[in-house]
Short mmCIF file of C-alpha atoms in Angstrom, two decimals:
data_model
loop_
_atom_site.label_atom_id
_atom_site.label_comp_id
_atom_site.label_asym_id
_atom_site.label_seq_id
_atom_site.Cartn_x
_atom_site.Cartn_y
_atom_site.Cartn_z
CA MET A 282 0.06 -0.12 -0.10
CA ARG A 283 3.09 2.19 0.97
CA LEU A 284 4.30 1.76 -2.61
CA LEU A 285 1.16 2.40 -4.37
CA ASN A 286 0.63 5.51 -2.73
CA GLY A 287 4.60 6.60 -3.35
CA GLN A 288 3.52 5.45 -7.16
CA ILE A 289 0.10 8.02 -6.92
CA ARG A 290 2.10 10.66 -5.38
CA THR A 291 4.68 10.76 -8.13
CA LEU A 292 2.11 10.74 -10.85
CA LEU A 293 -0.08 13.60 -8.98
CA ILE A 294 3.68 15.51 -8.87
CA VAL A 295 4.42 14.65 -12.74
CA LEU A 296 0.65 15.63 -13.48
CA ALA A 297 1.17 19.01 -11.60
CA LEU A 298 4.31 19.98 -13.79
CA CYS A 299 2.68 19.08 -17.13
CA LEU A 300 0.01 21.34 -15.97
CA TRP A 301 2.52 24.11 -14.95
CA GLY A 302 4.37 23.59 -18.28
CA THR A 303 1.17 23.75 -20.39
CA SER A 304 -0.11 26.83 -18.64
CA ALA A 305 3.74 28.49 -18.67
CA SER A 306 4.06 27.66 -22.01
CA ALA A 307 1.02 29.57 -23.11
CA GLN A 308 2.19 32.58 -21.31
CA THR A 309 5.83 32.28 -22.97
CA SER A 310 4.54 32.44 -26.49
CA PRO A 311 6.87 35.35 -27.34
CA ASP A 312 5.39 38.84 -28.40
CA GLN A 313 6.55 39.83 -31.72
CA THR A 314 6.29 43.09 -33.60
CA ALA A 315 5.23 42.84 -37.02
CA LEU A 316 7.63 42.66 -39.39
CA GLY A 317 8.56 46.17 -40.93
CA GLN A 318 11.41 48.45 -41.71
CA THR A 319 13.17 49.05 -38.46
CA VAL A 320 16.40 51.18 -37.79
CA LEU A 321 18.82 50.87 -34.90
CA ARG A 322 20.81 53.68 -34.50
CA GLY A 323 23.41 55.33 -32.27
CA ALA A 324 25.00 51.93 -31.36
CA LYS A 325 28.40 50.41 -31.11
CA VAL A 326 27.96 47.50 -33.36
CA HIS A 327 30.44 44.38 -33.49
CA THR A 328 29.99 42.97 -36.82
CA VAL A 329 32.12 39.96 -36.61
CA ALA A 330 32.56 40.53 -40.13
CA GLY A 331 36.20 42.23 -39.41
CA GLU A 332 34.81 46.27 -38.39
CA VAL A 333 33.43 47.88 -35.21
CA ILE A 334 31.03 50.51 -36.24
CA ASP A 335 30.65 53.43 -33.82
CA ASP A 336 27.28 55.51 -33.79
CA ALA A 337 26.26 53.05 -36.17
CA VAL A 338 22.84 52.70 -38.31
CA ILE A 339 21.30 49.35 -39.14
CA VAL A 340 18.04 48.80 -41.33
CA VAL A 341 16.30 45.50 -40.73
CA GLY A 342 14.17 45.17 -43.85
CA LYS A 343 10.66 43.72 -44.27
CA ASP A 344 12.12 40.23 -45.32
CA GLY A 345 13.73 40.07 -41.71
CA LYS A 346 17.17 40.38 -43.45
CA ILE A 347 19.68 43.16 -42.92
CA ALA A 348 19.25 45.89 -45.67
CA ALA A 349 21.89 48.50 -44.30
CA VAL A 350 24.61 48.93 -42.01
CA GLY A 351 27.16 51.40 -41.66
CA GLY A 352 27.90 55.19 -39.88
CA PRO A 353 25.63 57.80 -38.91
CA ASP A 354 25.43 58.84 -42.48
CA THR A 355 23.77 55.74 -43.34
CA LYS A 356 20.52 56.50 -45.17
CA VAL A 357 17.26 55.72 -43.37
CA PRO A 358 14.20 54.43 -45.05
CA GLU A 359 11.44 56.77 -45.12
CA GLY A 360 8.49 55.63 -42.99
CA ALA A 361 10.91 52.90 -41.21
CA GLU A 362 10.43 52.90 -37.45
CA VAL A 363 13.50 54.24 -36.14
CA VAL A 364 14.74 52.86 -32.52
CA ASP A 365 17.37 54.85 -30.43
CA VAL A 366 19.77 52.44 -29.30
CA THR A 367 22.55 55.41 -28.36
CA GLY A 368 25.10 54.35 -25.97
CA LYS A 369 24.28 50.45 -26.43
CA VAL A 370 26.15 47.57 -27.94
CA ILE A 371 24.79 45.53 -30.80
CA THR A 372 26.38 42.00 -31.80
CA PRO A 373 24.89 38.94 -33.73
CA GLY A 374 22.96 36.79 -31.90
CA LEU A 375 24.77 34.36 -29.98
CA VAL A 376 24.89 30.63 -30.97
CA ASP A 377 25.61 27.61 -28.81
CA ALA A 378 26.74 25.01 -30.72
CA PHE A 379 26.12 21.78 -28.53
CA THR A 380 23.03 21.67 -26.34
CA SER A 381 20.06 19.48 -25.65
CA LEU A 382 17.84 22.46 -25.30
CA GLY A 383 14.00 21.94 -26.39
CA VAL A 384 14.38 18.10 -25.91
CA VAL A 385 15.19 17.77 -21.95
CA GLU A 386 12.99 19.36 -19.72
CA ILE A 387 13.79 17.71 -16.58
CA TRP A 388 16.30 14.96 -16.95
CA GLN A 389 14.91 12.90 -13.53
CA THR A 390 11.70 12.57 -15.28
CA GLY A 391 11.75 10.42 -18.35
CA SER A 392 8.70 11.48 -20.34
CA THR A 393 10.44 14.87 -20.74
CA VAL A 394 13.77 13.40 -22.00
CA ASP A 395 13.84 13.05 -25.85
CA HIS A 396 17.34 13.35 -26.89
CA ALA A 397 18.74 9.79 -27.70
CA GLY A 398 17.40 7.30 -29.80
CA SER A 399 17.05 3.44 -29.38
CA GLY A 400 19.66 1.48 -27.77
CA ASP A 401 21.11 0.22 -30.81
CA ALA A 402 24.80 1.60 -31.31
CA VAL A 403 24.19 3.18 -34.73
CA ARG A 404 21.20 5.48 -34.51
CA ALA A 405 22.02 7.33 -37.64
CA ALA A 406 18.50 7.60 -38.50
CA PHE A 407 17.47 9.22 -35.46
CA SER A 408 16.36 12.64 -35.49
CA VAL A 409 16.45 14.45 -32.22
CA SER A 410 13.98 17.47 -34.13
CA ASP A 411 11.20 14.72 -33.81
CA GLY A 412 11.25 15.73 -30.23
CA PHE A 413 11.97 19.41 -30.22
CA ASN A 414 9.33 20.92 -28.08
CA PRO A 415 9.26 24.59 -29.32
CA ASN A 416 7.36 25.98 -26.21
CA SER A 417 10.24 24.41 -23.75
CA VAL A 418 9.71 26.75 -20.65
CA LEU A 419 13.61 27.00 -20.52
CA ILE A 420 13.68 28.68 -24.15
CA PRO A 421 12.52 32.15 -22.80
CA ILE A 422 15.21 32.40 -20.25
CA THR A 423 17.67 30.98 -22.62
CA ARG A 424 16.96 34.51 -24.57
CA THR A 425 17.77 36.58 -21.94
CA GLY A 426 21.38 35.49 -22.35
CA GLY A 427 21.27 36.59 -26.05
CA VAL A 428 21.09 33.36 -27.28
CA THR A 429 19.20 33.05 -30.53
CA SER A 430 20.05 29.75 -32.13
CA VAL A 431 21.23 26.49 -30.66
CA VAL A 432 22.46 23.35 -32.03
CA VAL A 433 20.33 20.51 -30.31
CA VAL A 434 22.05 17.12 -30.51
CA PRO A 435 21.21 13.59 -29.79
CA GLY A 436 22.98 11.78 -27.36
CA GLY A 437 24.22 7.95 -26.69
CA GLY A 438 25.61 5.12 -28.84
CA LEU A 439 28.34 5.08 -31.38
CA VAL A 440 26.53 7.05 -33.58
CA SER A 441 23.99 9.43 -31.68
CA GLY A 442 21.99 10.65 -34.76
CA LYS A 443 21.37 13.96 -36.45
CA ALA A 444 21.65 17.48 -34.73
CA ALA A 445 19.20 20.17 -35.57
CA TRP A 446 19.76 23.58 -35.48
CA ALA A 447 16.89 25.72 -33.97
CA ARG A 448 15.96 29.49 -33.82
CA LEU A 449 14.80 30.64 -30.64
CA GLY A 450 11.94 33.13 -32.11
CA ALA A 451 8.49 32.44 -33.41
CA GLU A 452 8.54 31.27 -37.05
CA ASN A 453 6.35 33.53 -39.42
CA GLY A 454 4.67 35.16 -36.63
CA ALA A 455 3.26 31.62 -34.96
CA LYS A 456 2.68 31.23 -31.38
CA GLN A 457 5.44 29.15 -30.40
CA ALA A 458 8.99 30.37 -28.73
CA ALA A 459 11.08 28.38 -31.29
CA PHE A 460 11.26 26.80 -34.37
CA VAL A 461 13.98 23.91 -36.25
CA ASP A 462 15.31 25.75 -38.97
CA ASP A 463 17.25 22.46 -40.11
CA ALA A 464 16.67 19.21 -38.88
CA SER A 465 19.90 17.67 -40.07
CA VAL A 466 22.57 20.01 -39.67
CA ALA A 467 25.17 17.62 -38.63
CA MET A 468 25.77 13.85 -37.60
CA VAL A 469 27.17 13.22 -34.09
CA VAL A 470 29.77 10.19 -33.37
CA ASN A 471 31.18 9.47 -30.24
CA HIS A 472 34.71 7.85 -29.88
CA GLY A 473 37.00 7.87 -26.79
CA GLU A 474 35.53 6.63 -23.54
CA ARG A 475 31.86 6.96 -24.98
CA GLY A 476 32.51 5.34 -28.33
CA ALA A 477 34.62 2.74 -26.44
CA ARG A 478 31.53 1.79 -23.96
CA ALA A 479 29.02 1.58 -27.10
CA ALA A 480 31.25 -0.34 -29.36
CA GLY A 481 32.05 -3.16 -26.70
CA GLY A 482 34.58 -1.44 -24.63
CA SER A 483 37.78 -0.65 -26.28
CA ARG A 484 38.49 2.33 -28.57
CA GLY A 485 39.86 -0.09 -31.41
CA ALA A 486 36.44 -1.68 -31.25
CA ALA A 487 34.95 1.35 -31.84
CA MET A 488 37.12 2.47 -34.81
CA GLU A 489 36.37 -1.40 -36.26
CA SER A 490 33.09 -0.54 -35.90
CA LEU A 491 32.86 2.82 -37.62
CA ARG A 492 35.14 1.50 -40.51
CA GLU A 493 32.83 -1.47 -41.19
CA LEU A 494 29.92 0.94 -40.77
CA TYR A 495 31.36 3.42 -43.73
CA ASP A 496 32.27 0.54 -45.72
CA ASP A 497 28.53 -0.51 -45.62
CA VAL A 498 27.43 2.67 -46.44
CA VAL A 499 29.30 2.88 -49.59
CA PHE A 500 28.46 -0.81 -50.55
CA TYR A 501 24.64 0.01 -50.15
CA ARG A 502 25.34 3.29 -52.03
CA ASP A 503 26.28 1.37 -55.09
CA ASN A 504 24.01 -1.62 -54.54
CA LYS A 505 20.73 -0.41 -53.57
CA GLU A 506 18.66 -2.32 -56.11
CA GLY A 507 20.20 -5.46 -54.86
CA TYR A 508 19.55 -4.62 -51.24
CA ASP A 509 16.04 -3.85 -52.20
CA GLN A 510 15.90 -7.39 -53.79
CA ASN A 511 17.39 -9.17 -50.92
CA ARG A 512 20.55 -9.87 -53.14
CA SER A 513 22.89 -8.31 -50.67
CA ARG A 514 25.16 -9.43 -47.99
CA LYS A 515 24.38 -8.63 -44.25
CA LEU A 516 25.22 -4.96 -43.70
CA ALA A 517 26.20 -3.65 -40.52
CA ALA A 518 22.91 -1.19 -40.07
CA SER A 519 19.65 -0.70 -41.30
CA ARG A 520 18.60 0.67 -44.62
CA LEU A 521 17.67 4.29 -42.75
CA ASP A 522 21.00 4.49 -40.66
CA LEU A 523 23.07 3.89 -44.08
CA GLU A 524 20.88 6.52 -46.14
CA ASN A 525 21.44 9.20 -43.47
CA LEU A 526 25.21 8.09 -43.03
CA GLY A 527 25.45 8.55 -46.65
CA ALA A 528 24.46 12.27 -46.55
CA THR A 529 28.19 12.89 -44.67
CA LEU A 530 29.90 11.62 -47.42
CA GLU A 531 27.94 12.92 -50.49
CA GLN A 532 26.29 15.87 -49.43
CA GLY A 533 28.97 17.05 -47.03
CA MET A 534 27.04 16.98 -43.91
CA PRO A 535 29.57 17.71 -41.08
CA VAL A 536 30.34 14.99 -38.41
CA LEU A 537 30.46 16.13 -34.68
CA PHE A 538 33.13 13.58 -33.12
CA ARG A 539 32.89 13.75 -29.49
CA VAL A 540 36.12 13.19 -28.41
CA ASN A 541 38.94 14.63 -25.57
CA ARG A 542 42.28 12.82 -25.75
CA ALA A 543 44.98 13.94 -28.32
CA SER A 544 45.55 10.59 -29.31
CA ASP A 545 42.08 9.97 -29.85
CA ILE A 546 41.53 13.00 -32.07
CA ARG A 547 44.47 12.09 -34.31
CA VAL A 548 42.80 8.71 -34.63
CA VAL A 549 39.53 10.33 -35.69
CA LEU A 550 41.29 13.11 -38.11
CA LYS A 551 43.13 9.79 -39.78
CA PHE A 552 39.60 8.16 -40.11
CA ALA A 553 37.90 11.02 -41.56
CA ASP A 554 40.67 11.60 -43.94
CA GLU A 555 40.17 7.54 -45.00
CA VAL A 556 36.44 7.91 -45.51
CA GLY A 557 36.40 11.40 -46.67
CA LEU A 558 34.52 13.27 -43.82
CA LYS A 559 34.06 16.81 -42.97
CA PRO A 560 35.16 16.50 -38.87
CA ILE A 561 34.44 18.63 -36.25
CA ILE A 562 35.91 18.10 -32.93
CA VAL A 563 33.51 18.36 -29.86
CA GLY A 564 34.92 18.43 -26.70
CA GLY A 565 38.49 18.66 -27.24
CA ALA A 566 40.18 18.66 -23.56
CA GLU A 567 43.47 17.94 -25.19
CA ALA A 568 43.03 19.76 -28.59
CA TRP A 569 45.61 21.99 -27.86
CA GLN A 570 48.24 19.25 -28.08
CA VAL A 571 47.49 18.71 -31.41
CA ALA A 572 46.52 22.66 -32.32
CA ASP A 573 48.84 22.76 -35.41
CA GLU A 574 47.18 19.25 -37.19
CA LEU A 575 44.12 20.86 -36.67
CA ALA A 576 45.05 24.29 -37.96
CA GLU A 577 46.61 22.60 -40.86
CA ARG A 578 43.15 21.00 -41.67
CA LYS A 579 40.79 23.79 -40.73
CA VAL A 580 38.99 21.52 -38.36
CA PRO A 581 36.63 23.14 -35.97
CA VAL A 582 36.90 22.69 -32.31
CA VAL A 583 33.76 23.09 -29.91
CA VAL A 584 35.22 23.90 -26.42
CA GLU A 585 33.86 24.10 -23.02
CA PRO A 586 36.04 27.11 -21.94
CA THR A 587 35.57 26.43 -17.99
CA LEU A 588 36.95 22.86 -18.55
CA ASN A 589 40.32 23.36 -16.77
CA LEU A 590 40.39 19.82 -14.55
CA PRO A 591 41.14 16.38 -15.44
CA GLU A 592 37.52 14.99 -14.51
CA ARG A 593 38.23 11.87 -16.30
CA PHE A 594 41.13 10.09 -17.67
CA GLU A 595 40.82 11.05 -21.09
CA LYS A 596 40.80 14.76 -19.89
CA LEU A 597 44.05 14.25 -18.09
CA GLY A 598 45.43 17.37 -20.00
CA ALA A 599 42.39 19.57 -19.84
CA ARG A 600 43.51 23.45 -19.20
CA ALA A 601 41.89 26.51 -18.82
CA ASP A 602 43.51 28.49 -21.86
CA ASN A 603 42.56 25.38 -24.33
CA ALA A 604 40.64 28.08 -26.62
CA ALA A 605 42.98 30.57 -26.74
CA LEU A 606 45.86 28.25 -27.46
CA LEU A 607 44.04 26.76 -30.38
CA ALA A 608 42.73 30.23 -31.67
CA GLU A 609 46.45 31.21 -31.27
CA ALA A 610 47.36 28.23 -33.42
CA GLY A 611 44.68 29.26 -35.89
CA VAL A 612 42.06 26.50 -35.22
CA PRO A 613 38.64 27.65 -35.95
CA VAL A 614 37.21 27.79 -32.21
CA VAL A 615 33.74 27.37 -31.30
CA LEU A 616 32.68 27.94 -27.53
CA SER A 617 29.45 26.10 -25.79
CA THR A 618 28.07 25.76 -22.51
CA PHE A 619 27.49 21.85 -23.49
CA SER A 620 24.52 22.46 -21.11
CA THR A 621 20.65 22.45 -21.41
CA HIS A 622 19.46 24.78 -18.20
CA ASN A 623 22.36 27.18 -18.49
CA VAL A 624 22.58 27.93 -22.24
CA ARG A 625 21.92 31.81 -21.28
CA LYS A 626 25.16 31.89 -19.64
CA LEU A 627 27.24 31.45 -23.00
CA ARG A 628 28.62 34.68 -23.02
CA GLN A 629 29.96 34.02 -19.31
CA ALA A 630 31.46 31.32 -20.72
CA ALA A 631 33.03 33.56 -23.47
CA GLY A 632 34.31 35.72 -20.92
CA ASN A 633 36.07 32.85 -19.19
CA ALA A 634 37.66 32.13 -22.24
CA VAL A 635 39.27 35.61 -22.55
CA ARG A 636 40.30 35.76 -18.91
CA ALA A 637 42.36 32.54 -19.91
CA GLY A 638 44.11 34.44 -22.69
CA MET A 639 41.66 34.37 -25.76
CA SER A 640 41.12 37.97 -27.32
CA HIS A 641 37.72 39.37 -27.07
CA THR A 642 37.06 39.56 -30.84
CA ASP A 643 37.96 36.11 -31.02
CA ALA A 644 35.60 34.78 -27.94
CA LEU A 645 32.99 36.84 -29.50
CA GLU A 646 33.43 35.52 -32.90
CA ALA A 647 33.54 31.90 -31.33
CA ILE A 648 29.76 32.27 -30.32
CA THR A 649 28.58 33.93 -33.31
CA ALA A 650 30.17 33.34 -36.85
CA ALA A 651 32.46 30.58 -35.95
CA PRO A 652 29.42 28.13 -35.17
CA ALA A 653 27.66 28.98 -38.08
CA ARG A 654 30.35 28.80 -40.49
CA ALA A 655 31.29 25.46 -39.16
CA LEU A 656 28.08 23.79 -39.80
CA GLY A 657 27.21 25.72 -43.10
CA ARG A 658 25.24 28.47 -41.73
CA ASP A 659 26.33 31.15 -43.88
CA ASP A 660 23.13 33.36 -43.36
CA ILE A 661 23.72 33.82 -39.83
CA GLY A 662 26.15 34.93 -37.39
CA THR A 663 27.55 38.31 -38.72
CA VAL A 664 25.87 41.92 -39.05
CA GLU A 665 26.52 42.36 -42.69
CA VAL A 666 23.97 42.97 -45.56
CA GLY A 667 21.77 40.10 -46.67
CA LYS A 668 22.18 38.31 -43.14
CA ALA A 669 19.44 37.22 -41.02
CA ALA A 670 18.89 39.96 -38.56
CA ASP A 671 19.53 38.07 -35.31
CA LEU A 672 20.31 40.88 -33.43
CA VAL A 673 21.00 41.75 -29.74
CA VAL A 674 21.02 45.22 -27.65
CA TRP A 675 23.22 44.98 -24.62
CA SER A 676 23.36 47.84 -22.00
CA GLY A 677 27.27 47.47 -22.24
CA ASP A 678 30.15 44.69 -22.92
CA PRO A 679 28.57 41.41 -23.28
CA PHE A 680 31.23 39.78 -21.34
CA GLU A 681 30.63 41.60 -18.33
CA LEU A 682 28.51 40.34 -16.00
CA SER A 683 26.29 43.43 -14.88
CA THR A 684 25.21 44.11 -18.73
CA ARG A 685 21.74 43.03 -19.49
CA VAL A 686 20.29 42.28 -22.63
CA GLU A 687 17.85 44.92 -23.38
CA ARG A 688 16.28 44.06 -26.81
CA LEU A 689 16.41 41.12 -29.05
CA TYR A 690 15.64 40.28 -32.41
CA VAL A 691 14.99 37.01 -34.40
CA ASP A 692 14.64 37.30 -38.50
CA GLY A 693 14.24 41.20 -37.59
CA ALA A 694 11.35 40.54 -35.35
CA GLU A 695 11.84 41.57 -31.57
CA THR A 696 11.20 39.30 -29.17
CA SER A 697 9.88 39.56 -25.51
CA LEU A 698 12.36 38.87 -22.95
CA ASP A 699 9.84 39.12 -20.45
CA ASN A 700 7.85 35.76 -20.81
CA ASN A 701 10.09 33.39 -18.58
CA ARG A 702 9.57 32.29 -15.19
CA GLN A 703 12.58 33.76 -13.59
CA HIS A 704 11.19 37.57 -14.40
CA LYS A 705 7.97 36.70 -13.26
CA LEU A 706 8.95 35.18 -10.13
CA PHE A 707 11.20 38.05 -9.50
CA GLU A 708 8.14 40.69 -10.27
CA ARG A 709 6.16 38.80 -8.14
CA TYR A 710 8.11 39.01 -5.12
CA ARG A 711 9.85 42.12 -5.62
CA GLU A 712 7.85 44.25 -3.17
CA LEU A 713 6.67 42.26 -0.33
CA PRO A 714 3.96 43.49 2.28
CA ARG A 715 5.29 44.71 5.76
CA ARG A 716 3.75 42.04 7.97
CA GLY A 717 3.93 44.45 10.94
CA GLU A 718 5.97 47.68 12.51
CA PRO A 719 9.32 47.43 13.27
CA ALA A 720 9.89 46.70 16.84
CA GLU A 721 10.94 49.90 18.51
CA ARG A 722 14.41 50.39 20.17
CA ASP A 723 14.89 51.12 23.74
#
């Protein structure tokens, strides 16, 4: 009976959370301005395209793209809404390149966790976007950190599946907090300790499985008719897995290799050369030890800049200035929080990279243009004519803790920053009624 009561109590708690989430989701649907020509005038603009413009003018077109950007003499279209942002700082919207935002709500509640596919080692056909919740209550609070795009990644297995690019604004005025812009932006593959576990216990087994898998991808591509007629040898993965892995060869879909140890990174680079893949190193705790090889190949590395302790054997060489050393060597560096609930702290992570020696310019690029470029999103990440108007208006330097986001635009539409639980909680208890008169002193 005690066990039954516990189950009922757990069910009621989960139902209450679901109802609360539904209610909050409805409240957190962003209020967006109708798209029209908007002009932001007077701010210091970090274009992340090679220049910083003081007293700038940015013209946002009705199509949500940047129509013009320049100094104070830039022509302002007649009838456009002019927003005075004098004294503020504008950057492109921030991008977190490795997160589970939108597919994980509460890690301890399995019904809200949708980041992993089946229990198979190879899950290439798994699309994490199918479980993406555009009204996740985590999304509005993430926007308060200036984040306008995230790369949502699957987890588990040797091949985890396809990562998705999500924009944190409403699509065409729809009442939702975010939308998936590209459901197949990259394939996620694990090596090192994760890959070894998925493949049976060793790194060698993981690479053996990957070589056999890609050998079958090529075989399947060249013998589809025979496969469909059941005139084929047994293959290492399902038809859909092989079809999706084929995109990493023929269409150049990037492969996010989760790997940390220097020797593992070298093995992955060699494998990518053998097969013909476009690798991106994710984690890369010891990437600084192979910086020259990564720079020579122009392989991007996604780094967590606060990682400075050897929390695992494969991270014994972890150090705080990893990102700075990689950038100095010429490696394309991308910074990420590797988080779900703290993606809003991406700018703080970048600030820590600056503290450890990375230049301010490189750190800003590492959370804007660099992730967009690495994943083939040339329409995002800089303030240039023709780019999507994903813009953040800051009260000051975005890497300063006291700085706040004052305005945020996604595809040219201003998005509310107030529709989040933290803000509502703050406003609710901002002023508490006095319970009684203070005691008089003798």
